[in-house]
Short mmCIF file of N, CA and C in Angstrom, two decimals:
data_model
loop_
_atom_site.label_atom_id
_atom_site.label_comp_id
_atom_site.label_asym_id
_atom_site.label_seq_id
_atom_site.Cartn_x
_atom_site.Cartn_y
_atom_site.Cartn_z
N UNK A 1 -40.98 -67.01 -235.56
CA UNK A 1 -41.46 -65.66 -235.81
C UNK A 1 -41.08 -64.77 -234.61
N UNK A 2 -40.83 -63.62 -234.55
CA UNK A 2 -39.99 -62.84 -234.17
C UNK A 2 -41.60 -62.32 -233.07
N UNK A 3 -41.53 -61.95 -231.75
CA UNK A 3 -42.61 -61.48 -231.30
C UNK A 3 -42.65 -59.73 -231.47
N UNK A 4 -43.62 -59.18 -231.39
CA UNK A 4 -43.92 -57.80 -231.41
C UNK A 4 -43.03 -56.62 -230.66
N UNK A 5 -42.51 -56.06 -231.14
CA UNK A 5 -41.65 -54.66 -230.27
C UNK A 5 -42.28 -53.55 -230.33
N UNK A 6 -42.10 -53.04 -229.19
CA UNK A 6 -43.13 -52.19 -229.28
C UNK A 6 -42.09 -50.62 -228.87
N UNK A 7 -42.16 -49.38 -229.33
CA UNK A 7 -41.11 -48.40 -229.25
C UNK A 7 -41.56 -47.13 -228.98
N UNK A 8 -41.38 -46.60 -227.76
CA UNK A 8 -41.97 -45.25 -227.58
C UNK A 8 -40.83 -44.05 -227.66
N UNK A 9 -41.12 -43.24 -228.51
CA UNK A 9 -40.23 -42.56 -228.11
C UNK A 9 -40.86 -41.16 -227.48
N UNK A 10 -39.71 -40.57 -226.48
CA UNK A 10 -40.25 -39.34 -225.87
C UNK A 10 -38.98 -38.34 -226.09
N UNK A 11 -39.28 -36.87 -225.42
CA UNK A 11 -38.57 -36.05 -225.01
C UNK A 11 -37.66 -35.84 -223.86
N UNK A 12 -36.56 -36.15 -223.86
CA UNK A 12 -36.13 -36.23 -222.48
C UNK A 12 -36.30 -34.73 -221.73
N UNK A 13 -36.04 -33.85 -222.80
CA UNK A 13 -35.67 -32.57 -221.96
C UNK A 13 -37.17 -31.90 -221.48
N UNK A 14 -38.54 -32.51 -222.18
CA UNK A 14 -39.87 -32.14 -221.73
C UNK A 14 -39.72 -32.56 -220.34
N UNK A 15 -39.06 -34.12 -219.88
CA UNK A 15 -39.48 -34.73 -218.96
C UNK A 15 -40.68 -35.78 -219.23
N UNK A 16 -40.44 -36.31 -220.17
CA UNK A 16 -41.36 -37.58 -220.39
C UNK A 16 -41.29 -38.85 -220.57
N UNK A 17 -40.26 -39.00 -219.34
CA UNK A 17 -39.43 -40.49 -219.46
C UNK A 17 -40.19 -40.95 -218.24
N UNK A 18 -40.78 -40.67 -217.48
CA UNK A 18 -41.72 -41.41 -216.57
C UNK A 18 -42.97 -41.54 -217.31
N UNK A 19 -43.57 -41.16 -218.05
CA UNK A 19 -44.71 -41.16 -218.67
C UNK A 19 -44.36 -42.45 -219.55
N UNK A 20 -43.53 -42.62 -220.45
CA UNK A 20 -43.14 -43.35 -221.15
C UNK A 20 -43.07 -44.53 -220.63
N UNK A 21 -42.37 -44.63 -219.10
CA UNK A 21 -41.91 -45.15 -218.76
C UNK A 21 -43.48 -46.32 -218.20
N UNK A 22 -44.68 -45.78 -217.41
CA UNK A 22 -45.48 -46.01 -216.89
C UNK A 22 -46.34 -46.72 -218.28
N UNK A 23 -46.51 -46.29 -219.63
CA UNK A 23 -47.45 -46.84 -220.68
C UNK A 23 -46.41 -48.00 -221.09
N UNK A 24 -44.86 -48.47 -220.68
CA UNK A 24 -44.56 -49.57 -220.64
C UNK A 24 -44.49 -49.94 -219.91
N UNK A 25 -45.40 -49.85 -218.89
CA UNK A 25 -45.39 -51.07 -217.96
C UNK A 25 -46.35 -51.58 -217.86
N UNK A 26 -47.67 -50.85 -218.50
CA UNK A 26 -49.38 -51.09 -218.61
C UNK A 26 -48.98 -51.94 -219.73
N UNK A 27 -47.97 -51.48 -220.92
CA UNK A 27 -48.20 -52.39 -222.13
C UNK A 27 -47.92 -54.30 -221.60
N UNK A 28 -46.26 -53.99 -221.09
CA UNK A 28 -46.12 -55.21 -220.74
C UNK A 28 -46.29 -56.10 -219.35
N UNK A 29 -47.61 -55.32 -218.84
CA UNK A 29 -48.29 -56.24 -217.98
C UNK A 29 -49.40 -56.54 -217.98
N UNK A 30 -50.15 -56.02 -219.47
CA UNK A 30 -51.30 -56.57 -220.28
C UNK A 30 -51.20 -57.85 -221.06
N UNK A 31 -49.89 -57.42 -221.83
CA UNK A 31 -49.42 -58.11 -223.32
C UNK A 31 -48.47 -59.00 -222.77
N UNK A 32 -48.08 -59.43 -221.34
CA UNK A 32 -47.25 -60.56 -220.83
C UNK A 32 -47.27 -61.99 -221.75
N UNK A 33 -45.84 -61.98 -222.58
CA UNK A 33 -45.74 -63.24 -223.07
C UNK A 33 -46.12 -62.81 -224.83
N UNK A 34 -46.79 -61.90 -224.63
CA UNK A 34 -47.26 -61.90 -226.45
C UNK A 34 -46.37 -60.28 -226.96
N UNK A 35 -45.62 -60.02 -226.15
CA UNK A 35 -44.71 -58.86 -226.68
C UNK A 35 -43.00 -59.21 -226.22
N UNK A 36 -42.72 -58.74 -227.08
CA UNK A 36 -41.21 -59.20 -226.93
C UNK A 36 -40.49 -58.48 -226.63
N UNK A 37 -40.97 -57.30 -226.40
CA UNK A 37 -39.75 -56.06 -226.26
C UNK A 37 -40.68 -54.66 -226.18
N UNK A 38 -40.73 -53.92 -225.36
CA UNK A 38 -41.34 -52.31 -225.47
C UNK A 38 -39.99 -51.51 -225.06
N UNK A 39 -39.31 -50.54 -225.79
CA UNK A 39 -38.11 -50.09 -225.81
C UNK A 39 -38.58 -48.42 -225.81
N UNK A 40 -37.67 -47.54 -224.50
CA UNK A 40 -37.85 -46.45 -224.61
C UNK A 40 -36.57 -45.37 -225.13
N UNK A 41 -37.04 -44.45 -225.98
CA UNK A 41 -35.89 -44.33 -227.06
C UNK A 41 -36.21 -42.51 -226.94
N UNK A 42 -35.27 -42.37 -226.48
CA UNK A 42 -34.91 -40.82 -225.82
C UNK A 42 -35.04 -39.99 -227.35
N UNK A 43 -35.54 -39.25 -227.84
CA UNK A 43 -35.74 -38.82 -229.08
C UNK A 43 -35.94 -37.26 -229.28
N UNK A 44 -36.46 -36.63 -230.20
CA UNK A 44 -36.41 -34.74 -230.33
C UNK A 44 -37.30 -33.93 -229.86
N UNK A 45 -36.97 -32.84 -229.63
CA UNK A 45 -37.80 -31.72 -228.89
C UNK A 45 -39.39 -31.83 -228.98
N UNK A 46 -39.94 -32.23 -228.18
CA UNK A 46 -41.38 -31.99 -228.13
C UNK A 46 -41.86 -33.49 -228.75
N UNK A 47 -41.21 -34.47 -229.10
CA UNK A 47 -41.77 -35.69 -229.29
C UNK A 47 -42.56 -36.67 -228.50
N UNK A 48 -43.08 -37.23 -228.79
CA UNK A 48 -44.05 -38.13 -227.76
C UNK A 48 -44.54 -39.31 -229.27
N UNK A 49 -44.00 -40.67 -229.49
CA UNK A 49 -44.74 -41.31 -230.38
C UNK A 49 -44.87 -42.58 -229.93
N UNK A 50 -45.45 -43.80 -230.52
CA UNK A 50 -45.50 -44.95 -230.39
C UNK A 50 -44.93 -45.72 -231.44
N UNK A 51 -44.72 -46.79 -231.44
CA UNK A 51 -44.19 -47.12 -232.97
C UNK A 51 -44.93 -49.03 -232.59
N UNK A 52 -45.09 -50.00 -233.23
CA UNK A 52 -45.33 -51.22 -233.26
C UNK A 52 -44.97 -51.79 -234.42
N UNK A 53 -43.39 -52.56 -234.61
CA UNK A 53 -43.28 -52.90 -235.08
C UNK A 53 -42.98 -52.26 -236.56
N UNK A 54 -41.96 -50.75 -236.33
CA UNK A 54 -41.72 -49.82 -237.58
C UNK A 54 -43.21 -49.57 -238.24
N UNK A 55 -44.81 -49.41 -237.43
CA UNK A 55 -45.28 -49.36 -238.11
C UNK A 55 -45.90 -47.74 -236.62
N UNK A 56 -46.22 -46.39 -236.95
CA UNK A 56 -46.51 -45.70 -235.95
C UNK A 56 -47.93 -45.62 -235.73
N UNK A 57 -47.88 -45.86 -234.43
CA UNK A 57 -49.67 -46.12 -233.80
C UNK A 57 -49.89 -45.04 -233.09
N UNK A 58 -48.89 -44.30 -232.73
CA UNK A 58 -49.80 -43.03 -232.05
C UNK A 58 -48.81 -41.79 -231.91
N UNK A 59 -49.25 -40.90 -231.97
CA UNK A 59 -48.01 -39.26 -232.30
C UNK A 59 -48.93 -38.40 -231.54
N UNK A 60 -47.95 -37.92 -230.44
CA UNK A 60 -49.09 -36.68 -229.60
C UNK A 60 -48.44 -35.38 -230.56
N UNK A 61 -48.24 -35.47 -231.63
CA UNK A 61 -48.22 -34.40 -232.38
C UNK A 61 -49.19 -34.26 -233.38
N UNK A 62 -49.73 -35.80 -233.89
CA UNK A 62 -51.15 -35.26 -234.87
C UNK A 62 -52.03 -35.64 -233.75
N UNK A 63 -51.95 -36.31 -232.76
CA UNK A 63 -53.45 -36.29 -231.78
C UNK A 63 -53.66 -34.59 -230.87
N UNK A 64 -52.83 -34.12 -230.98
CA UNK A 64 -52.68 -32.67 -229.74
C UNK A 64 -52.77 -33.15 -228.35
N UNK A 65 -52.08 -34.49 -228.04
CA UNK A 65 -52.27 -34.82 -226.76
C UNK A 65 -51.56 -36.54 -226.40
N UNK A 66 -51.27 -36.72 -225.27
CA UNK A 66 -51.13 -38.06 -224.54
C UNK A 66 -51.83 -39.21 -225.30
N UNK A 67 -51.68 -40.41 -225.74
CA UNK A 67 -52.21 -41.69 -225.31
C UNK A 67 -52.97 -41.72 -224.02
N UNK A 68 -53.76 -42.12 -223.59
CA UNK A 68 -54.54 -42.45 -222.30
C UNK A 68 -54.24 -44.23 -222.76
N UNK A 69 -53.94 -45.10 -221.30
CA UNK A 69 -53.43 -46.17 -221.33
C UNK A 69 -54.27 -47.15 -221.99
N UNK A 70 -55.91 -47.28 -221.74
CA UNK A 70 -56.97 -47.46 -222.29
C UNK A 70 -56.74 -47.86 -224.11
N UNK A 71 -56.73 -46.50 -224.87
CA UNK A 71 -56.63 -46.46 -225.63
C UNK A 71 -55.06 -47.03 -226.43
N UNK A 72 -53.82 -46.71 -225.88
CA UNK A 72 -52.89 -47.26 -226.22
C UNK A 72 -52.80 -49.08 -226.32
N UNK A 73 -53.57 -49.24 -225.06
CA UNK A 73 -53.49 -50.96 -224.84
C UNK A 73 -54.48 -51.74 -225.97
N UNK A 74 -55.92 -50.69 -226.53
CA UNK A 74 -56.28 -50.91 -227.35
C UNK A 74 -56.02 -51.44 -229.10
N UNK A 75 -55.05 -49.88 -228.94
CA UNK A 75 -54.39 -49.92 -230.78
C UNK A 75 -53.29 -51.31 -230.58
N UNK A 76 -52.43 -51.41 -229.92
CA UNK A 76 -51.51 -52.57 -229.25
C UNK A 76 -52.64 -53.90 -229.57
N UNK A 77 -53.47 -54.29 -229.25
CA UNK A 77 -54.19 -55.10 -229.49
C UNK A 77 -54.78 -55.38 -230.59
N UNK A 78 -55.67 -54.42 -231.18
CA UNK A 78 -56.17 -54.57 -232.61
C UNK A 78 -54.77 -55.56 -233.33
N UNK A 79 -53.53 -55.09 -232.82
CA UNK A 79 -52.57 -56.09 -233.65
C UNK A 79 -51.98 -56.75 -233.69
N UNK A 80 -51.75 -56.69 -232.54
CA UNK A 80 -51.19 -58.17 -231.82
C UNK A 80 -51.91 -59.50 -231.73
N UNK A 81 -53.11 -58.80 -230.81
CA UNK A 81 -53.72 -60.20 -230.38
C UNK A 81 -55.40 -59.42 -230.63
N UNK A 82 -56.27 -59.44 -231.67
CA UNK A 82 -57.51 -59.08 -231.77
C UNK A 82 -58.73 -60.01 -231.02
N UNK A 83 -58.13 -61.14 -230.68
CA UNK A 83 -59.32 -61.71 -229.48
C UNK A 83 -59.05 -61.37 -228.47
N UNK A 84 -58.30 -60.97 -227.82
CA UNK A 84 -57.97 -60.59 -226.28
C UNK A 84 -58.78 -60.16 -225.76
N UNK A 85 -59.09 -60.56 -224.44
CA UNK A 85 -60.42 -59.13 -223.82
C UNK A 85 -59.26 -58.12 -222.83
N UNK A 86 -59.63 -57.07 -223.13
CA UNK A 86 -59.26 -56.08 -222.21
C UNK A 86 -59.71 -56.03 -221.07
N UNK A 87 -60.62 -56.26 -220.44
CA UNK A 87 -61.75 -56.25 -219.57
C UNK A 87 -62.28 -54.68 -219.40
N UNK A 88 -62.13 -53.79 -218.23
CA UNK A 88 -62.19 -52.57 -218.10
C UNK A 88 -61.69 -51.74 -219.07
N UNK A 89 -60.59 -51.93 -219.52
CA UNK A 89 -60.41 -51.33 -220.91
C UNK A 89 -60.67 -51.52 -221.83
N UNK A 90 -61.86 -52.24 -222.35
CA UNK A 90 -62.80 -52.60 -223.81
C UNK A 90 -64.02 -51.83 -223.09
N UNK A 91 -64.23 -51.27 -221.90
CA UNK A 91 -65.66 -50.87 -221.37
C UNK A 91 -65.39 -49.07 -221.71
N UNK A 92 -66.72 -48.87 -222.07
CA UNK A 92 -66.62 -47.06 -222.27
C UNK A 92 -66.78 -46.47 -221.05
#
């Protein structure tokens, strides 16, 4: 079975390739070993999305805003791995 890819795409010309860049590195130094790939994919004006697996988990165009890492490492989980503890990031 093929492990989880995970695909952000951003705006290059906003400047959101460090941002992008930083929620893959929270992803794959949470999800070490249970993700196979987080790929950053230079994409259209004003974009900001997530994708898991051709399936989209997060769009700062219907949220009006960022992922916070918290919450991204969250939705990432519900599907990957739903026993995992987050530790600080399962806490409100």
């Amino acid at each position: 079975m093929p492990t989880p890819r995970v695909e952000i795409r951003y705006c290059p010309k906003c400047r959101w390739l460090l941002r992008a860049a930083w929620l893959a590195q929270e992803l794959l130094t949470t999800f070490e070993g249970a993700l196979g790939e987080v790929a950053l994919v230079p994409a259209g004006n004003g974009l900001f999305q997530v994708w898991l697996d051709g399936e989209l988990i997060f769009s700062r165009a219907e949220a009006g805003r960022f992922p916070e890492a918290k919450e991204l490492k969250q939705l990432v989980r519900d599907r990957i791995a739903p026993d995992k503890d987050l530790g600080h990031s399962d806490r409100n």
